[in-house]
Amino acid sequence: MAKKEEEVKLLGFWGSPFSRRVEMALKLKGVPYEYLEQDIVDKSPLLLQLNPVYKKVPVLVHNGKVLAESHLILEYIDQTWKNNPILPQDPYEKAMAFFWAKFVDEQVGPASFRPVVKAEKGIEVAIKEARELITFLEKEITGKDFFGGKTIGFLDMVAGSLIPFCLARGWEGIGVDVIPEEIFPELNRWIKNLLEIEIVVECIPNREKQIEHMKKVAQRVKSA
C-alpha cells in the first residue's frame, strides 16, 4: 500500500486512450495507485467535482493535488518520479515530442476518425485523408524502435494508446483497415514493439470490447 505522502488516485475509463496512457506512465514508473473507473456518460459527482472545467477523464489526484488533461498529467508524473524518464531531456526533442503528441490527439484522432465515419465525401476519400495524416507518423518512426529512440516514452504512450488500440479498432468495426502493413510497415513494426512491453499489454483494452465501444462512438458521431 502506498504511503500517505504518495497517495495516488486515477479517475479513468477502461476504453479511453487518454486514461490508458496515464496508466502506462504510472506502471512504468512503478507508482502504486488507486484506479477509479468512471461512467463517461453518466458522470459521477466525484468526477464533476475534481474536473468541473472539462468534466472528462483522466484525472490524477496526488496527495490532494488534482490534475486533468493527459499530456499535463504525463509531464507531471515524469517530473515527480524521476526514474524511467518519459520525456526527452533535450529541450528541442521535448518540444517536438509535445508537437507530435498534439498532432496525434488533435489531428490523427478526431480529424481522421470523424471523416471516415461520416464519409460525407465518400468513404474512399475519407480513408485517403486519414492515411495522409498517419503518413507523417510513418515517416517519424522510420528507423526507430520507438518514437523516443530505444525505449518507450511520452509520444509512444500518446500515439500507442490512441492509434493501434483505439482508433484502429474503431475503423475495424466499420470494416476499414486504415493502417495496413503494406502501406505503413514502420508503424506496424512499432506496434509489434509496443506489444512486447508488459506495461503496454496490461493497459490495452480488450479487443472485442473496444471494437463494440468504438462502434457506439461511431454511431454518436454519425448522428451528431
XYZ file of N, CA and C in Angstrom:
672
model
N 0.841 -1.204 0.000
C 0.000 0.000 0.000
C 0.868 1.242 0.000
N 0.487 2.244 -0.796
C 1.293 3.443 -0.904
C 1.260 4.214 0.411
N 2.374 4.832 0.752
C 2.430 5.679 1.925
C 1.560 6.908 1.690
N 1.148 7.515 2.788
C 0.246 8.653 2.684
C 0.845 9.762 1.832
N 2.179 9.968 1.972
C 2.804 11.039 1.216
C 2.859 10.748 -0.282
N 2.497 9.534 -0.666
C 2.497 9.186 -2.087
C 1.140 8.637 -2.514
N 0.070 9.119 -1.933
C -1.251 8.643 -2.327
C -1.578 9.126 -3.735
N -1.885 8.193 -4.579
C -2.169 8.498 -5.985
C -3.472 7.828 -6.383
N -4.370 8.593 -6.947
C -5.625 8.064 -7.460
C -5.772 8.486 -8.919
N -6.338 7.612 -9.716
C -6.583 7.913 -11.124
C -8.042 7.637 -11.455
N -8.746 8.678 -11.887
C -10.104 8.513 -12.391
C -9.992 8.290 -13.897
N -10.505 7.162 -14.356
C -10.366 6.851 -15.769
C -11.555 6.067 -16.295
N -11.446 5.697 -17.558
C -12.456 4.877 -18.229
C -11.719 3.810 -19.017
N -12.167 2.574 -18.903
C -11.435 1.444 -19.475
C -11.138 1.622 -20.958
N -12.055 2.241 -21.716
C -11.883 2.366 -23.157
C -11.237 3.660 -23.599
N -10.817 4.489 -22.657
C -10.242 5.788 -23.005
C -8.736 5.690 -23.219
N -8.243 6.016 -24.411
C -6.796 6.017 -24.624
C -6.102 7.048 -23.742
N -6.799 8.097 -23.385
C -6.222 9.153 -22.558
C -5.986 8.647 -21.133
N -6.889 7.796 -20.638
C -6.684 7.161 -19.338
C -5.587 6.112 -19.413
N -5.607 5.329 -20.468
C -4.672 4.214 -20.581
C -3.221 4.690 -20.651
N -2.985 5.820 -21.323
C -1.609 6.324 -21.421
C -1.079 6.764 -20.052
N -1.976 7.290 -19.225
C -1.565 7.673 -17.874
C -1.226 6.427 -17.054
N -2.026 5.379 -17.220
C -1.725 4.127 -16.527
C -0.379 3.556 -16.971
N -0.083 3.656 -18.267
C 1.215 3.196 -18.758
C 2.348 3.917 -18.036
N 2.211 5.226 -17.894
C 3.254 6.019 -17.248
C 3.413 5.641 -15.784
N 2.309 5.498 -15.076
C 2.376 5.128 -13.669
C 3.005 3.744 -13.491
N 2.642 2.815 -14.364
C 3.211 1.473 -14.283
C 4.698 1.485 -14.617
N 5.085 2.261 -15.622
C 6.491 2.349 -16.000
C 7.322 2.899 -14.841
N 6.769 3.863 -14.130
C 7.466 4.477 -13.002
C 7.391 3.630 -11.732
N 6.518 2.620 -11.750
C 6.354 1.797 -10.565
C 5.616 2.497 -9.445
N 4.702 3.398 -9.809
C 3.954 4.172 -8.812
C 2.669 3.434 -8.441
N 2.491 3.060 -7.167
C 1.223 2.447 -6.751
C 0.099 3.477 -6.852
N -1.047 3.057 -7.350
C -2.161 3.997 -7.488
C -3.487 3.266 -7.348
N -4.485 4.022 -6.954
C -5.853 3.500 -6.870
C -6.600 3.937 -8.117
N -7.164 2.971 -8.822
C -7.887 3.271 -10.058
C -9.376 3.333 -9.773
N -10.014 4.419 -10.206
C -11.448 4.619 -10.002
C -12.138 4.702 -11.365
N -12.792 3.611 -11.769
C -13.480 3.559 -13.062
C -14.661 4.526 -13.082
N -14.794 5.255 -14.197
C -15.832 6.261 -14.326
C -16.790 5.925 -15.472
N -18.026 6.376 -15.336
C -19.004 6.317 -16.414
C -18.904 7.647 -17.156
N -18.475 7.593 -18.417
C -18.240 8.847 -19.142
C -19.528 9.462 -19.689
N -20.632 8.750 -19.577
C -21.929 9.298 -19.985
C -22.659 9.854 -18.766
N -22.858 9.000 -17.778
C -23.490 9.414 -16.525
C -22.376 9.746 -15.540
N -21.873 10.959 -15.615
C -20.670 11.343 -14.890
C -20.914 11.390 -13.381
N -19.944 10.880 -12.647
C -20.072 10.800 -11.201
C -19.872 12.167 -10.556
N -20.457 12.367 -9.367
C -20.230 13.616 -8.632
C -18.752 13.868 -8.370
N -17.985 12.788 -8.135
C -16.552 12.942 -7.873
C -15.831 13.502 -9.093
N -16.143 12.963 -10.283
C -15.517 13.457 -11.496
C -15.871 14.923 -11.741
N -17.128 15.260 -11.567
C -17.569 16.639 -11.777
C -16.949 17.582 -10.750
N -16.705 17.073 -9.559
C -16.073 17.887 -8.522
C -14.591 18.128 -8.832
N -13.914 17.072 -9.264
C -12.478 17.173 -9.478
C -12.114 17.811 -10.816
N -12.969 17.663 -11.817
C -12.688 18.258 -13.131
C -13.930 19.004 -13.627
N -14.291 20.096 -12.967
C -15.515 20.821 -13.334
C -15.402 21.563 -14.664
N -14.182 21.796 -15.137
C -13.995 22.551 -16.379
C -14.293 21.681 -17.592
N -13.623 20.527 -17.699
C -13.790 19.664 -18.868
C -14.735 18.491 -18.620
N -14.879 18.108 -17.349
C -15.785 17.003 -16.979
C -15.405 15.707 -17.694
N -14.102 15.477 -17.848
C -13.618 14.312 -18.585
C -12.544 13.585 -17.783
N -12.302 12.330 -18.177
C -11.156 11.579 -17.673
C -10.023 11.752 -18.685
N -8.788 11.571 -18.216
C -8.364 11.156 -16.884
C -8.224 12.338 -15.925
N -8.308 11.994 -14.658
C -7.991 12.944 -13.590
C -7.044 12.241 -12.630
N -5.917 12.870 -12.366
C -4.941 12.324 -11.425
C -5.013 13.125 -10.130
N -5.057 12.417 -9.003
C -5.019 13.060 -7.687
C -3.779 12.551 -6.963
N -2.867 13.463 -6.673
C -1.627 13.101 -5.981
C -1.507 13.923 -4.708
N -1.639 13.237 -3.577
C -1.578 13.930 -2.284
C -2.526 15.121 -2.231
N -3.722 14.950 -2.775
C -4.723 16.009 -2.739
C -4.643 16.998 -3.873
N -3.552 16.968 -4.655
C -3.413 17.853 -5.814
C -4.086 17.196 -7.017
N -4.893 17.974 -7.717
C -5.710 17.435 -8.809
C -5.192 17.943 -10.148
N -5.007 17.013 -11.087
C -4.581 17.371 -12.430
C -5.478 16.710 -13.460
N -5.808 17.442 -14.512
C -6.569 16.910 -15.640
C -5.762 17.106 -16.916
N -6.214 16.456 -17.989
C -5.592 16.505 -19.311
C -4.336 15.623 -19.345
N -4.372 14.620 -20.206
C -3.360 13.561 -20.176
C -1.940 14.050 -20.438
N -1.740 15.003 -21.349
C -0.384 15.471 -21.625
C 0.228 16.110 -20.380
N -0.575 16.920 -19.687
C -0.093 17.578 -18.480
C 0.173 16.552 -17.372
N -0.699 15.552 -17.294
C -0.522 14.512 -16.273
C 0.759 13.727 -16.534
N 1.004 13.372 -17.788
C 2.222 12.626 -18.121
C 3.468 13.435 -17.772
N 3.448 14.721 -18.073
C 4.595 15.570 -17.750
C 4.785 15.657 -16.236
N 3.685 15.787 -15.507
C 3.748 15.855 -14.045
C 4.333 14.564 -13.470
N 3.859 13.440 -13.964
C 4.366 12.146 -13.498
C 5.867 12.049 -13.752
N 6.296 12.482 -14.915
C 7.705 12.381 -15.274
C 8.576 13.272 -14.387
N 8.069 14.434 -14.027
C 8.841 15.358 -13.203
C 8.790 14.991 -11.721
N 7.741 14.271 -11.315
C 7.583 13.916 -9.904
C 8.355 12.655 -9.558
N 8.291 11.656 -10.424
C 9.025 10.416 -10.218
C 10.098 10.330 -11.302
N 11.343 10.459 -10.900
C 12.449 10.674 -11.851
C 12.935 9.406 -12.540
N 12.638 8.235 -11.989
C 13.120 7.003 -12.610
C 12.409 6.756 -13.936
N 13.054 6.013 -14.805
C 12.488 5.665 -16.115
C 11.898 6.893 -16.813
N 12.727 7.829 -17.246
C 12.231 9.068 -17.865
C 11.310 8.799 -19.051
N 10.273 9.614 -19.150
C 9.300 9.513 -20.233
C 9.584 10.541 -21.313
N 9.823 11.774 -20.898
C 10.088 12.857 -21.846
C 11.586 12.981 -22.130
N 11.934 13.393 -23.341
C 13.344 13.619 -23.653
C 13.941 14.709 -22.763
N 15.224 14.604 -22.489
C 15.904 15.621 -21.690
C 16.288 16.830 -22.530
N 16.577 16.599 -23.798
C 16.949 17.699 -24.693
C 15.727 18.601 -24.933
N 15.873 19.934 -24.760
C 14.731 20.839 -24.903
C 14.054 20.767 -26.265
N 14.841 20.653 -27.342
C 14.253 20.587 -28.675
C 13.485 19.290 -28.860
N 14.096 18.187 -28.450
C 13.424 16.895 -28.586
C 12.150 16.839 -27.753
N 12.181 17.466 -26.580
C 10.988 17.521 -25.742
C 9.886 18.330 -26.429
N 10.270 19.468 -27.001
C 9.296 20.308 -27.707
C 8.680 19.552 -28.879
N 9.504 18.790 -29.609
C 8.992 18.033 -30.743
C 8.076 16.895 -30.288
N 8.380 16.306 -29.148
C 7.506 15.256 -28.613
C 6.126 15.828 -28.318
N 6.084 17.026 -27.741
C 4.799 17.676 -27.473
C 4.102 18.069 -28.781
N 4.880 18.488 -29.757
C 4.316 18.857 -31.066
C 3.591 17.668 -31.690
N 4.271 16.530 -31.745
C 3.676 15.361 -32.375
C 2.534 14.786 -31.539
N 2.635 14.895 -30.221
C 1.545 14.430 -29.366
C 0.283 15.251 -29.618
N 0.443 16.539 -29.762
C -0.679 17.424 -30.071
C -1.270 17.063 -31.435
N -0.401 16.772 -32.381
C -0.833 16.368 -33.716
C -1.659 15.079 -33.652
N -1.187 14.118 -32.867
C -1.892 12.840 -32.733
C -3.291 13.046 -32.161
N -3.381 13.792 -31.072
C -4.667 13.940 -30.390
C -5.626 14.873 -31.115
N -5.095 15.891 -31.789
C -5.976 16.891 -32.398
C -6.207 16.681 -33.890
N -5.318 15.960 -34.542
C -5.458 15.740 -35.984
C -5.744 14.274 -36.316
N -4.825 13.402 -35.938
C -4.995 11.985 -36.279
C -6.240 11.408 -35.612
N -6.539 11.872 -34.409
C -7.714 11.372 -33.702
C -9.008 11.827 -34.327
N -9.558 12.950 -33.902
C -10.864 13.397 -34.422
C -10.861 13.740 -35.891
N -9.771 14.289 -36.397
C -9.748 14.729 -37.789
C -9.611 13.575 -38.770
N -9.304 12.381 -38.288
C -9.262 11.226 -39.197
C -10.440 10.287 -38.956
N -10.794 10.042 -37.697
C -11.880 9.103 -37.407
C -13.234 9.657 -37.824
N -13.495 10.921 -37.537
C -14.789 11.510 -37.866
C -15.077 11.463 -39.380
N -14.139 11.890 -40.248
C -14.425 11.810 -41.690
C -14.668 10.386 -42.181
N -13.941 9.408 -41.612
C -14.143 8.018 -42.039
C -15.549 7.560 -41.663
N -15.997 7.940 -40.468
C -17.327 7.524 -40.010
C -18.424 8.234 -40.783
N -18.299 9.546 -40.912
C -19.360 10.329 -41.560
C -19.301 10.192 -43.081
N -18.066 10.192 -43.607
C -17.834 9.941 -45.035
C -18.707 10.789 -45.952
N -18.801 12.082 -45.631
C -19.599 12.958 -46.491
C -19.039 13.015 -47.917
N -17.725 12.881 -48.033
C -17.087 12.950 -49.343
C -16.947 11.576 -49.991
N -17.446 10.562 -49.338
C -17.259 9.195 -49.823
C -16.203 8.503 -48.983
N -16.396 7.238 -48.729
C -15.525 6.513 -47.812
C -14.089 6.453 -48.313
N -13.876 6.305 -49.609
C -12.510 6.205 -50.129
C -11.745 7.509 -49.938
N -12.434 8.624 -50.146
C -11.797 9.928 -49.931
C -11.464 10.104 -48.451
N -12.381 9.696 -47.586
C -12.165 9.818 -46.144
C -10.975 8.972 -45.691
N -10.875 7.757 -46.220
C -9.752 6.878 -45.873
C -8.443 7.486 -46.362
N -8.448 8.025 -47.568
C -7.248 8.646 -48.133
C -6.775 9.805 -47.261
N -7.714 10.628 -46.809
C -7.351 11.777 -45.978
C -6.806 11.324 -44.624
N -7.400 10.281 -44.067
C -6.913 9.753 -42.795
C -5.500 9.214 -42.944
N -5.251 8.484 -44.013
C -3.921 7.911 -44.225
C -2.867 8.978 -44.497
N -3.282 10.075 -45.102
C -2.330 11.176 -45.320
C -1.822 11.726 -43.992
N -2.705 11.796 -43.006
C -2.283 12.244 -41.679
C -1.366 11.227 -41.019
N -1.725 9.953 -41.129
C -0.953 8.902 -40.486
C 0.426 8.769 -41.118
N 0.552 9.148 -42.387
C 1.837 9.068 -43.085
C 2.906 9.902 -42.393
N 2.529 11.011 -41.783
C 3.501 11.825 -41.056
C 4.153 11.018 -39.928
N 3.349 10.185 -39.256
C 3.888 9.370 -38.174
C 4.717 8.208 -38.710
N 4.327 7.687 -39.865
C 5.127 6.638 -40.507
C 6.539 7.142 -40.773
N 6.652 8.371 -41.257
C 7.970 8.959 -41.525
C 8.733 9.224 -40.233
N 8.014 9.638 -39.206
C 8.648 10.000 -37.936
C 9.226 8.788 -37.210
N 8.603 7.614 -37.382
C 9.050 6.418 -36.666
C 10.076 5.619 -37.476
N 10.257 5.957 -38.735
C 11.166 5.194 -39.609
C 12.579 5.127 -39.025
N 13.085 3.913 -38.914
C 14.443 3.711 -38.418
C 14.567 3.721 -36.906
N 13.456 3.838 -36.187
C 13.486 3.878 -34.724
C 12.707 2.690 -34.161
N 13.112 2.239 -32.986
C 12.322 1.225 -32.281
C 11.063 1.852 -31.703
N 11.245 3.054 -31.137
C 10.143 3.822 -30.567
C 10.335 5.277 -30.969
N 9.296 6.081 -30.805
C 9.407 7.478 -31.211
C 10.508 8.196 -30.450
N 10.738 7.784 -29.196
C 11.781 8.419 -28.404
C 13.138 7.785 -28.562
N 13.248 6.737 -29.377
C 14.530 6.076 -29.578
C 14.460 4.596 -29.266
N 15.240 4.158 -28.267
C 15.344 2.733 -27.955
C 14.337 2.262 -26.904
N 13.754 3.198 -26.177
C 12.811 2.814 -25.121
C 11.503 3.583 -25.275
N 10.451 3.034 -24.700
C 9.142 3.667 -24.784
C 9.151 5.000 -24.037
N 8.473 5.984 -24.602
C 8.446 7.307 -23.993
C 7.104 7.990 -24.171
N 7.106 9.288 -23.955
C 5.900 10.111 -23.956
C 5.070 9.944 -25.229
N 5.688 10.134 -26.383
C 4.946 10.069 -27.636
C 4.456 8.658 -27.931
N 5.222 7.659 -27.531
C 4.768 6.272 -27.711
C 3.498 6.011 -26.917
N 3.441 6.558 -25.705
C 2.250 6.370 -24.868
C 1.046 7.096 -25.455
N 1.283 8.313 -25.963
C 0.195 9.091 -26.553
C -0.313 8.422 -27.827
N 0.593 8.178 -28.762
C 0.198 7.599 -30.048
C -0.229 6.143 -29.899
N 0.477 5.410 -29.049
C 0.176 3.990 -28.885
C -1.181 3.745 -28.261
N -1.546 4.554 -27.293
C -2.849 4.379 -26.651
C -3.997 4.721 -27.591
N -3.753 5.676 -28.498
C -4.842 6.158 -29.355
C -4.965 5.412 -30.681
N -3.858 5.242 -31.386
C -3.958 4.761 -32.770
C -4.199 3.251 -32.888
N -3.257 2.393 -32.458
C -3.477 0.962 -32.718
C -4.531 0.302 -31.844
N -4.706 0.778 -30.615
C -5.568 0.075 -29.672
C -6.884 0.794 -29.402
N -7.150 1.836 -30.193
C -8.424 2.539 -30.057
C -8.985 2.866 -31.444
N -8.354 3.811 -32.142
C -8.876 4.220 -33.445
C -8.881 3.080 -34.458
N -7.795 2.326 -34.513
C -7.738 1.230 -35.487
C -8.852 0.223 -35.248
N -9.200 0.038 -33.997
C -10.293 -0.886 -33.676
C -11.640 -0.280 -34.038
N -11.735 1.038 -33.939
C -12.943 1.709 -34.404
C -13.105 1.573 -35.898
N -12.010 1.778 -36.614
C -12.044 1.613 -38.066
C -12.363 0.168 -38.431
N -11.774 -0.750 -37.677
C -12.043 -2.172 -37.930
C -13.526 -2.484 -37.763
N -14.162 -1.825 -36.796
C -15.579 -2.052 -36.535
C -16.481 -1.618 -37.672
N -15.993 -0.701 -38.523
C -16.781 -0.292 -39.690
C -16.186 -0.868 -40.981
N -15.328 -1.889 -40.795
C -14.813 -2.633 -41.948
C -13.668 -1.973 -42.690
N -12.912 -1.122 -41.984
C -11.814 -0.396 -42.641
C -10.497 -0.688 -41.940
N -9.483 -1.077 -42.706
C -8.124 -1.199 -42.187
C -7.357 0.028 -42.668
N -7.221 1.017 -41.803
C -6.618 2.283 -42.193
C -5.089 2.236 -42.126
N -4.535 1.308 -41.354
C -3.071 1.231 -41.254
C -2.562 -0.159 -41.664
N -2.855 -0.573 -42.910
C -2.380 -1.885 -43.359
C -0.851 -1.920 -43.431
N -0.291 -3.081 -43.185
C 1.168 -3.217 -43.108
C 1.848 -2.896 -44.432
N 1.184 -3.172 -45.551
C 1.830 -2.903 -46.843
C 1.985 -1.400 -47.104
N 1.178 -0.588 -46.482
C 1.283 0.867 -46.645
C 2.080 1.495 -45.512
N 1.946 0.945 -44.313
C 2.608 1.502 -43.135
C 3.468 0.436 -42.434
N 4.528 -0.033 -43.096
C 5.360 -1.081 -42.482
C 6.062 -0.623 -41.204
N 6.491 0.640 -41.167
C 7.220 1.125 -39.992
C 6.306 1.252 -38.775
N 5.102 1.762 -38.971
C 4.156 1.867 -37.868
C 3.746 0.490 -37.352
N 3.572 -0.451 -38.258
C 3.212 -1.800 -37.836
C 4.364 -2.478 -37.091
N 5.603 -2.175 -37.490
C 6.763 -2.687 -36.756
C 6.791 -2.096 -35.346
N 6.495 -0.796 -35.256
C 6.439 -0.111 -33.966
C 5.342 -0.703 -33.072
N 4.179 -0.995 -33.655
C 3.092 -1.598 -32.880
C 3.527 -2.949 -32.313
N 4.246 -3.731 -33.110
C 4.749 -5.019 -32.627
C 5.731 -4.816 -31.475
N 6.548 -3.767 -31.560
C 7.468 -3.452 -30.461
C 6.695 -3.105 -29.191
N 5.624 -2.343 -29.347
C 4.805 -1.985 -28.190
C 4.240 -3.226 -27.516
N 3.819 -4.195 -28.323
C 3.190 -5.400 -27.793
C 4.169 -6.314 -27.066
N 5.448 -5.988 -27.138
C 6.456 -6.751 -26.402
C 6.723 -6.157 -25.020
N 6.064 -5.033 -24.714
C 6.277 -4.359 -23.434
C 5.130 -4.694 -22.486
N 5.462 -5.230 -21.342
C 4.452 -5.730 -20.408
C 3.469 -4.654 -19.960
N 3.971 -3.459 -19.635
C 3.072 -2.411 -19.138
C 2.082 -1.963 -20.208
N 2.489 -2.040 -21.464
C 1.586 -1.673 -22.554
C 0.482 -2.713 -22.678
N 0.879 -3.979 -22.684
C -0.097 -5.070 -22.799
C -1.108 -5.008 -21.654
N -0.628 -4.677 -20.458
C -1.513 -4.592 -19.293
C -2.559 -3.487 -19.451
N -2.236 -2.478 -20.255
C -3.121 -1.307 -20.379
C -3.966 -1.308 -21.658
N -3.827 -2.331 -22.470
C -4.604 -2.398 -23.707
C -6.008 -2.915 -23.401
N -7.040 -2.201 -23.825
C -8.406 -2.700 -23.601
C -8.650 -3.996 -24.367
N -9.562 -4.786 -23.884
C -9.967 -5.999 -24.591
C -10.398 -5.645 -26.015
N -9.887 -6.378 -26.983
C -10.088 -6.026 -28.387
C -11.561 -6.026 -28.775
N -12.275 -7.107 -28.506
C -13.676 -7.199 -28.911
C -14.526 -6.147 -28.197
N -14.254 -5.969 -26.918
C -14.996 -4.982 -26.135
C -14.744 -3.570 -26.663
N -13.488 -3.309 -27.035
C -13.149 -1.989 -27.562
C -13.792 -1.748 -28.923
N -13.824 -2.765 -29.765
C -14.457 -2.621 -31.077
C -15.936 -2.275 -30.908
N -16.614 -2.959 -29.992
C -18.027 -2.670 -29.745
C -18.208 -1.256 -29.202
N -17.307 -0.852 -28.322
C -17.382 0.503 -27.775
C -17.191 1.540 -28.875
N -16.223 1.306 -29.757
C -15.948 2.265 -30.831
C -17.086 2.298 -31.844
N -17.801 1.199 -32.010
C -18.991 1.206 -32.872
C -20.036 2.163 -32.310
N -20.186 2.151 -30.982
C -21.127 3.071 -30.342
C -20.665 4.511 -30.502
N -19.356 4.729 -30.388
C -18.801 6.069 -30.603
C -19.093 6.525 -32.028
N -18.906 5.608 -32.996
C -19.157 5.939 -34.398
C -20.618 6.314 -34.619
N -21.523 5.619 -33.952
C -22.947 5.931 -34.091
C -23.251 7.333 -33.554
N -22.600 7.689 -32.450
C -22.790 9.023 -31.899
C -22.249 10.077 -32.847
N -21.105 9.773 -33.471
C -20.510 10.713 -34.431
C -21.417 10.893 -35.629
N -21.986 9.797 -36.119
C -22.871 9.858 -37.279
C -24.104 10.724 -37.027
N -24.618 10.595 -35.820
C -25.856 11.322 -35.501
C -25.610 12.759 -35.035
N -24.331 13.104 -34.838
C -24.002 14.454 -34.351
C -24.182 15.491 -35.452
